[in-house]
Structures are given as structure tokens and as C-alpha cells.
């Protein structure tokens, strides 16, 4: 473009620093003030083919471009009101641009009725469609990649293949830049690393979800207050796209929809401080979309990762609703186990996903425990509770002997000196990667959950299972020893707070003070955290709620927890 006015305001409006309605030849401000309107200002800024940056190197001039003998590069602009072409030149090296075709300039000159002012109105258009504005928005934050993914052969209307390629590149570079830090999105799950491959211009819902997450991630890197990390405009746009995608019956886009739901859920859990305690907007929706395909739908690697990256949240939602998981049926368990066994994912991920398949019984244990709490003399329910809990307890014992021991032998789990909280334990755990840490802490947390179910059944049957409380304390201590590592992964390690909360009940007075401080420390950036203040009443309400010993109540009034009436949801 060339000859773009720096400001269309007349001289009087510009001197007053007010907006000009541009109702020339005499604008409204000048008419009301009785001034002679000068019309549009005549100062211009000159840019060539949309290039504003004067710090970049000039690209090579193609043979099709005209050059002058004195080293000037010329870009041609054709006026629709003139049969001749005008040439606007600039020196080489003053700006970087890409030849996007000729720019059509429709320019008309007007004279002011009052005074001798003149002004011009210009209208610019290109001779072919361009997504230049969208590309510039990406280019501001991401350097141009050396190579880009192959564009989709048939992108959706309104989506630019180039823009989605740039977005995918930006997501990849985000993952690379944050690797090993507390801002690494890979801590949300391995599905995050595969999502860039799905950004091919065919799914607006996934594109909008990625843009939201990247914007929130970049805001968290800047010196912005945490409450400004989540862009509400982009968030609402992503929600609208998700609503439209959920109504789309096309099966080939289901994976993109689940990926978008996953990103939205992770963004809300991490960056949305306005949501209430135990409120998740997408867990039930993800369950519905996955279950709609049936157990034998065929799971790709991304489908498998997306399913189990959300599995904990889906089971949590079932516990809050007091219902068994839809995946508790044997057919689903068989399908999941076959998909895990046949996949080429890492062994540590196979172990983690297998753990969650076994823990599909968690909502059932919680439901039976609540039934038992309402009728402490119901021996039939107590016997069923033990019958359901014992297979999970045995699985956890076997996995500890096989998987966790092998990881310790390989050095992926190591005990080192505890410099952060030596009064709790002289040593702490160090993990080789996110997946290993998640398996270890999830194993301990699930073990505590199963122990609470067995304890409740033992109160009725009076089997004197003294080993169960001891086992729960042993597993809780492992979680405390993992805390120094968790702390290094803030703020994105927010999901690890669940394990800390479940460990609270096994602690003594000193250890409970430590756990309370650790929970507050993990959520230091939340103002305030969704649960409010981490105190004994709120922690125990959540622990008892998710183990079926107190009801979930649809309210955000913290008094129900302070009075021991239930848990907020």
C-alpha cells in the first residue's frame, strides 16, 4: 500500500485530540464550533506491499519486478481513475515484504466548501484474496518458520491455511521454549504435543482453542496480573465454536472437537480464577463425545492420549454426580486395554493409562460409600464395597512391585536430599519427566482413595483391617515427598493439588500444617483460588466428598463446608 493517511482527522479535531466524524467538507465538530474545516490532513506514510518494518532485510527481487538503474525497487500501483500507472519507489534494505500482487488504488480529490482546503479519499484492494492481516497477527509473536506443514487440500471457509500453519508453528515453539519449566504445557498431557499436527485449517473450533491457550500462556509469561491471563473475548469465541462443533455430526472432526474441549478444560483449570469450587464445564461433555462413538470406535494415538489426559476429570464429574462411570462396563475396559496394548506409546504411559482403566471403579466406590454412610448397618453394601475395592487394591500393589520398582531401578524415580521441607521427610523424589511423576503421584492418590473405601466398609463389617490406615499413610508420605518436585512445575502443575488434598487425612498436626501450606503455595497465583482458603474444613470437605463420605451440594456458599454439611459444587 502507498499513501495511507496517518490520520483522517481534520486539523481542528487533531489539535483538540478528539474523534473526527469525517463528515466532510465540514465535519460535525467544526460545524458546532463555527470553525473552517480543513478537511482530511495531507500527511501520509508510505509503505510498499504492506511492509511497515524497516529493520528486516529486503527479500530478493524477482524477475517480474521492475527495478531502476540507481538501485531502487519499484512497486506498481494502478489507479482505477487513470489509464496510466504510477510508480512508487523505496530504497533496498528499508523494509521486508512479500509480493502479494498489485494493489488497486481508487483515489478521488475533494475541495472543501468553506475555505481552500482539499482532501483525498482512497480505497485500496488487491487483485487476489489474501489473509495478510491474519498472518501479521501471528508474525508479531512467532518468527517465520524454516519449513511449514503441508496445507490441507480443502480448508474450511474463513480459515487461512497459512494462518493455521503459523499457529501450529507457534504452538510447537511454545512447547520447545517452555520445556522443563513450570510453564511447559506438556504437563497437561502428551496429547498437547500432537495437536499441532491437527491444525490444518479444517477445524475452526480447534484453531480458536489453541489461540486461547497460547494467548493465556503468553500473558502468564508477561508481567500481567494473573486475573488478566485469560482473554475473555477469545474464550467466548472458543466456546461459541465448540457449541457449533458439538452440533456437527461429521465423524471425522470428533477428534478435533475433543482436542478443543481438552484445551478449554486445561485453560479453565489453570487460568480461570472466577469459576467456583469443583466446577468443571467440559468433563461431562468430553465423556459424552467419547462414549458416543462406542467402545470399539478405534482409537488413534491422539484419541488415546486425549481420553486419558481427561480421565481423572471425567471420573471426578461422575463422583460429583453420584453415578457410575459410563466406562465402567466390561466392554469399555476391554476396548481400552486392547487399544493401550496395541499402541506404540511409551511404557510409562501404558502403565498410567492402565491404572486409570482400573480406577474406573472410583465413582462406584464413592457411591457405595455414601450409601453406607446413610445406613451404617447395611452389611450387604459393605460387602459389595469390599468386593469392588479389593481388585483395585491388588492391582495397585502389583503395579508398585513391577512398574514403579523398574522405574526406580532405571533412575527415572530417585530419592535425593530434601532441602525444601526436611522436617517432613529427609529425602524427596526427583522424576525424569512429567509422565513418570504423574504415574507415581496418581498411583499414590488412587491407593489412598481405595483405602478410604476399605476403611468405611471395615467400620460396618468389623474386620479390623489395621493395615489399611497404615497403607494410606505410607502412600500419603510419598505424595509429600513429591511436593518439592511439584513446586518446581508451578503454575501449570495445578492438577497435582488433588494428590496433596487426598494425603491430608493421614497427616498429624505438623504434617497437616505442611499440606495446607503446600496447597496454598501450589495456587499462589490464583486470586483467590476457586476453593477459597485452604483450611482444615475446606480440605476435609473435598476429601470426604470425593470419597463418598459427604454429599456434594449445588452452592458456592463456603459455610456448608465450615459447618460440615457437605462439599460445594
XYZ file of C-alpha atoms in Angstrom, residues 115-560:
446
model
C -12.032 27.712 2.857
C -9.411 26.464 0.468
C -8.793 23.010 1.958
C -8.636 19.930 -0.223
C -8.615 16.291 0.752
C -8.453 12.882 -0.856
C -10.308 9.681 -0.233
C -8.541 6.455 -1.089
C -9.858 2.940 -1.473
C -7.414 0.048 -1.668
C -7.985 -3.536 -2.816
C -5.880 -6.437 -4.048
C -6.322 -8.385 -7.219
C -6.429 -11.710 -5.320
C -7.657 -12.856 -1.873
C -5.181 -12.545 0.973
C -5.005 -13.473 4.607
C -2.332 -10.849 5.224
C -3.971 -9.315 8.301
C -4.321 -12.706 9.948
C -0.730 -13.618 9.097
C 0.566 -10.369 10.581
C -1.158 -11.141 13.876
C 0.738 -14.447 14.074
C 4.003 -12.983 12.778
C 4.134 -10.476 15.624
C 4.680 -13.311 18.116
C 6.265 -16.061 16.027
C 9.291 -15.896 13.732
C 8.795 -17.219 10.252
C 9.451 -20.986 10.291
C 12.017 -22.543 8.003
C 9.503 -25.170 6.984
C 5.766 -25.420 7.446
C 3.371 -28.375 7.462
C 1.676 -29.306 4.224
C -1.549 -27.294 3.952
C -4.876 -29.065 3.896
C -6.239 -29.624 0.382
C -9.613 -28.192 1.317
C -9.545 -25.794 4.249
C -12.807 -24.646 5.773
C -14.234 -21.341 4.564
C -12.960 -18.432 6.599
C -9.772 -20.191 7.726
C -6.420 -19.439 6.117
C -4.139 -22.419 5.560
C -1.141 -20.151 6.054
C -2.519 -18.783 9.323
C -3.149 -22.250 10.727
C 0.345 -23.342 9.704
C 1.763 -20.350 11.513
C -0.413 -21.140 14.532
C 0.853 -24.724 14.588
C 4.426 -23.463 14.379
C 3.815 -21.052 17.225
C 2.391 -23.843 19.400
C 5.416 -26.047 18.664
C 7.806 -23.240 19.537
C 5.865 -22.561 22.706
C 6.357 -26.179 23.743
C 10.047 -26.035 22.882
C 10.634 -22.732 24.666
C 8.954 -23.848 27.902
C 10.351 -27.396 28.046
C 11.369 -28.364 31.552
C 9.906 -25.253 33.199
C 6.758 -24.612 35.192
C 5.185 -23.117 32.084
C 5.513 -26.230 29.915
C 2.019 -27.131 28.598
C 3.176 -30.731 28.130
C 2.459 -31.225 31.812
C -1.218 -31.269 30.801
C -0.607 -34.477 28.889
C 1.091 -35.910 25.785
C -1.895 -35.004 23.600
C -0.700 -31.384 23.638
C 2.374 -32.346 21.636
C 0.291 -33.936 18.868
C -2.309 -31.191 18.495
C -0.110 -29.070 16.156
C -0.471 -31.832 13.547
C -4.249 -31.340 13.608
C -4.033 -27.648 12.765
C -4.609 -27.986 9.045
C -7.319 -25.383 8.518
C -10.232 -27.837 8.662
C -11.378 -27.107 12.225
C -12.235 -23.633 13.473
C -13.005 -24.958 16.965
C -9.501 -26.356 17.428
C -7.886 -23.254 15.984
C -9.796 -20.973 18.365
C -8.994 -23.196 21.356
C -5.278 -23.178 20.523
C -5.312 -19.399 20.081
C -6.947 -19.022 23.506
C -4.434 -21.280 25.244
C -1.463 -19.619 23.567
C -2.747 -16.153 24.471
C -3.240 -17.187 28.110
C 0.168 -18.856 28.161
C 1.893 -15.768 26.753
C 0.041 -13.494 29.170
C 1.299 -15.630 32.045
C 4.868 -15.019 30.827
C 4.429 -11.271 30.873
C 4.226 -9.022 33.881
C 0.439 -9.082 33.886
C -1.707 -9.746 36.952
C -2.930 -13.379 36.932
C -6.558 -12.356 36.634
C -5.752 -10.921 33.191
C -4.136 -14.080 31.825
C -7.344 -15.473 30.318
C -8.603 -13.402 27.371
C -12.384 -13.388 27.822
C -13.052 -12.310 24.231
C -11.075 -15.240 22.845
C -12.575 -17.521 25.477
C -16.135 -16.672 24.444
C -15.249 -17.134 20.785
C -13.799 -20.583 21.536
C -16.950 -21.533 23.448
C -19.141 -20.471 20.513
C -17.029 -22.532 18.126
C -17.236 -25.528 20.463
C -21.011 -25.243 20.650
C -21.211 -25.279 16.869
C -18.832 -28.236 16.606
C -20.853 -30.301 19.085
C -23.853 -29.896 16.803
C -21.820 -31.034 13.773
C -22.490 -34.727 13.029
C -19.318 -35.193 10.977
C -17.414 -38.081 12.483
C -14.037 -37.099 11.038
C -13.979 -33.932 13.141
C -14.749 -35.595 16.505
C -11.068 -35.835 17.432
C -10.625 -32.108 16.822
C -13.667 -31.387 18.976
C -12.311 -33.477 21.872
C -8.921 -31.789 21.478
C -10.601 -28.376 21.690
C -12.577 -29.467 24.759
C -9.348 -30.674 26.349
C -7.593 -27.354 25.751
C -10.551 -25.393 27.065
C -10.724 -27.519 30.204
C -6.996 -27.202 30.856
C -7.154 -23.436 30.264
C -10.072 -23.047 32.663
C -8.482 -25.172 35.391
C -5.238 -23.213 35.111
C -6.189 -19.667 34.202
C -9.864 -19.142 35.129
C -9.999 -17.846 38.701
C -13.653 -16.851 38.541
C -15.037 -20.389 38.450
C -16.362 -21.867 41.664
C -15.062 -24.785 43.690
C -15.383 -28.177 41.953
C -16.901 -26.617 38.846
C -15.707 -28.010 35.521
C -17.541 -27.105 32.359
C -16.234 -29.718 29.946
C -15.715 -33.034 31.761
C -19.281 -34.232 31.127
C -19.112 -33.042 27.517
C -15.876 -34.921 26.857
C -17.417 -38.061 28.350
C -20.453 -37.684 26.096
C -18.412 -37.182 22.918
C -16.103 -40.143 23.607
C -18.879 -42.511 24.690
C -20.999 -41.591 21.671
C -18.537 -43.422 19.433
C -18.863 -46.687 21.378
C -16.075 -48.824 22.873
C -14.942 -50.232 19.501
C -14.712 -46.915 17.662
C -10.979 -47.391 17.085
C -8.553 -45.197 18.983
C -5.709 -43.436 17.234
C -2.703 -42.401 19.301
C -4.149 -38.907 19.713
C -7.573 -40.316 20.651
C -5.920 -42.448 23.321
C -3.954 -39.537 24.764
C -6.969 -37.231 24.753
C -9.117 -39.812 26.523
C -6.694 -40.437 29.373
C -5.483 -36.856 29.670
C -9.083 -36.143 30.708
C -9.870 -39.390 32.520
C -9.297 -38.058 36.040
C -11.585 -35.075 35.390
C -14.271 -37.308 33.872
C -14.227 -39.606 36.896
C -14.362 -36.588 39.195
C -17.530 -35.410 37.448
C -19.112 -38.856 37.891
C -18.270 -38.781 41.614
C -19.858 -35.346 41.982
C -22.997 -36.567 40.216
C -23.161 -39.739 42.333
C -23.233 -42.082 39.332
C -21.129 -44.917 37.983
C -18.794 -44.131 35.116
C -20.094 -44.906 31.638
C -16.700 -46.564 31.056
C -17.217 -48.994 33.958
C -18.766 -51.614 31.660
C -16.544 -54.572 30.829
C -16.760 -53.839 27.103
C -15.174 -50.423 27.566
C -12.447 -51.817 29.831
C -11.607 -54.495 27.262
C -11.529 -51.965 24.411
C -9.297 -49.583 26.356
C -6.873 -52.333 27.370
C -6.578 -53.585 23.797
C -6.020 -50.059 22.474
C -3.330 -49.418 25.087
C -1.572 -52.734 24.451
C -1.530 -52.285 20.661
C -0.337 -48.676 20.724
C 3.257 -47.584 20.282
C 3.249 -45.184 23.244
C 5.872 -45.208 25.996
C 5.660 -47.962 28.648
C 5.225 -45.401 31.406
C 2.146 -44.022 29.615
C 0.768 -47.517 29.136
C 1.130 -48.052 32.872
C -0.610 -44.750 33.647
C -3.497 -45.413 31.272
C -3.868 -48.957 32.609
C -4.045 -47.515 36.128
C -6.929 -45.248 35.183
C -8.789 -48.095 33.489
C -8.680 -49.951 36.816
C -9.702 -46.791 38.687
C -12.885 -46.512 36.632
C -14.364 -48.141 39.736
C -13.745 -44.938 41.746
C -17.235 -43.381 41.197
C -18.790 -46.735 42.115
C -16.762 -46.898 45.336
C -17.823 -43.367 46.171
C -21.499 -44.125 45.523
C -21.430 -47.278 47.676
C -19.587 -45.460 50.452
C -22.244 -42.746 50.540
C -24.970 -45.405 50.686
C -23.127 -46.978 53.602
C -22.793 -43.635 55.389
C -26.553 -43.163 55.219
C -27.165 -46.675 56.586
C -24.187 -47.857 58.711
C -25.876 -51.227 59.345
C -26.092 -52.170 55.657
C -23.743 -55.154 55.598
C -24.699 -56.069 52.026
C -23.477 -52.737 50.709
C -20.321 -53.027 52.839
C -19.593 -56.466 51.375
C -20.128 -55.153 47.835
C -17.850 -52.212 48.576
C -15.016 -54.547 49.584
C -15.734 -56.757 46.579
C -15.309 -53.761 44.249
C -12.344 -52.214 46.042
C -10.122 -55.266 46.531
C -9.300 -55.830 42.806
C -8.171 -52.213 42.530
C -6.081 -52.544 45.696
C -4.423 -55.695 44.385
C -3.729 -54.067 41.022
C -2.040 -51.130 42.746
C 0.121 -53.489 44.787
C 1.174 -55.439 41.702
C 1.921 -52.270 39.727
C 4.059 -50.951 42.553
C 6.102 -54.145 42.585
C 6.536 -54.242 38.812
C 6.360 -50.797 37.190
C 7.417 -48.388 39.933
C 10.275 -50.612 41.044
C 11.613 -50.799 37.495
C 11.436 -47.010 37.170
C 13.388 -46.611 40.387
C 15.962 -49.104 39.165
C 16.344 -47.188 35.898
C 16.842 -43.902 37.758
C 13.622 -42.320 36.460
C 12.484 -42.070 40.087
C 15.228 -41.180 42.547
C 15.414 -40.116 46.174
C 17.505 -37.016 46.802
C 18.105 -34.767 49.784
C 15.023 -32.786 50.795
C 16.158 -29.176 51.092
C 12.647 -27.711 50.989
C 10.924 -29.491 53.882
C 13.392 -31.779 55.689
C 11.183 -31.842 58.812
C 8.551 -33.812 56.874
C 10.996 -36.216 55.234
C 14.813 -36.130 54.982
C 14.635 -37.138 51.310
C 12.315 -36.301 48.433
C 11.615 -37.692 44.988
C 13.075 -36.479 41.722
C 11.430 -37.540 38.448
C 12.899 -37.785 34.974
C 9.812 -36.362 33.218
C 6.170 -35.393 33.592
C 4.828 -38.829 32.676
C 6.840 -40.565 35.392
C 5.806 -38.001 38.014
C 2.149 -38.340 37.032
C 2.258 -42.126 37.253
C 3.910 -42.031 40.669
C 1.603 -39.433 42.254
C -1.526 -40.839 40.589
C -0.672 -44.307 41.889
C -0.317 -42.957 45.448
C -3.506 -40.885 45.223
C -5.566 -43.773 43.839
C -4.227 -46.009 46.586
C -5.426 -43.529 49.219
C -8.887 -43.393 47.603
C -9.211 -47.187 47.658
C -8.020 -47.300 51.286
C -10.760 -44.873 52.345
C -13.402 -47.142 50.771
C -11.995 -50.202 52.542
C -11.886 -48.317 55.845
C -15.555 -47.371 55.544
C -16.570 -50.952 54.794
C -14.473 -52.204 57.711
C -16.380 -49.931 60.099
C -19.510 -51.959 59.299
C -18.061 -55.448 58.931
C -15.541 -55.019 61.763
C -12.811 -56.998 60.013
C -10.121 -54.954 61.781
C -8.117 -54.198 58.656
C -5.370 -52.391 60.539
C -3.081 -52.465 57.529
C -5.384 -50.162 55.560
C -4.748 -46.943 57.564
C -1.027 -47.740 57.601
C -1.078 -48.232 53.843
C -2.896 -44.920 53.360
C -0.280 -43.096 55.439
C 2.580 -44.723 53.524
C 1.090 -43.600 50.207
C 0.378 -40.104 51.592
C 4.016 -39.763 52.645
C 5.071 -40.497 49.065
C 2.931 -37.577 47.926
C 4.569 -35.283 50.489
C 7.989 -36.385 49.276
C 6.917 -35.492 45.723
C 5.954 -31.945 46.673
C 9.413 -30.348 46.129
C 9.237 -31.517 42.504
C 5.614 -30.335 42.136
C 6.616 -26.888 43.345
C 9.160 -26.501 40.556
C 6.385 -27.029 37.993
C 4.140 -24.171 39.059
C 1.870 -22.705 37.803
C 0.794 -25.396 35.304
C 1.110 -28.282 37.794
C -2.207 -27.277 39.324
C -3.721 -30.747 38.852
C -1.181 -32.185 41.319
C -3.012 -30.397 44.141
C -5.602 -33.211 44.193
C -2.994 -35.700 45.413
C -1.909 -33.291 48.157
C -5.506 -32.860 49.303
C -6.133 -36.616 49.496
C -2.975 -37.049 51.599
C -4.195 -34.575 54.237
C -6.337 -37.043 56.211
C -3.384 -39.323 57.054
C -1.248 -36.472 58.419
C -0.592 -35.487 62.013
C -0.860 -31.883 63.210
C 2.563 -30.827 61.917
C 2.097 -32.620 58.620
C -1.365 -31.097 58.133
C 0.133 -27.658 58.538
C 2.677 -28.584 55.877
C -0.003 -29.880 53.463
C -2.113 -26.755 53.966
C 0.872 -24.540 53.183
C 1.749 -26.690 50.164
C -1.782 -26.345 48.743
C -1.665 -22.572 49.152
C 1.804 -22.493 47.614
C 0.718 -24.505 44.566
C -2.066 -21.984 43.920
C -0.071 -18.874 44.795
C -1.038 -17.151 41.531
C -4.804 -17.624 41.954
C -6.586 -14.598 43.370
C -8.442 -16.186 45.072
C -8.270 -19.936 44.353
C -11.619 -21.472 43.350
C -11.812 -23.400 46.623
C -11.186 -20.231 48.633
C -8.903 -20.518 51.637
C -7.243 -23.869 52.157
C -8.143 -24.637 55.773
C -8.983 -27.844 57.589
C -12.723 -27.554 56.915
C -12.433 -26.974 53.153
C -9.756 -29.643 52.654
C -11.656 -32.298 54.597
C -14.915 -31.408 52.830
C -13.290 -32.046 49.455
C -11.544 -35.232 50.616
C -14.740 -36.644 52.084
C -16.792 -35.519 49.103
C -14.594 -37.329 46.588
C -14.521 -40.481 48.730
C -18.290 -40.602 49.191
C -18.452 -39.641 52.871
C -20.199 -36.297 52.462
C -22.607 -35.033 49.786
C -21.904 -32.505 47.059
C -24.258 -29.539 47.313
C -25.021 -27.199 44.417
C -23.859 -23.980 46.022
C -20.736 -21.878 46.378
C -21.535 -20.914 49.975
C -18.419 -21.894 51.938
C -20.475 -22.098 55.149
C -21.721 -25.567 54.216
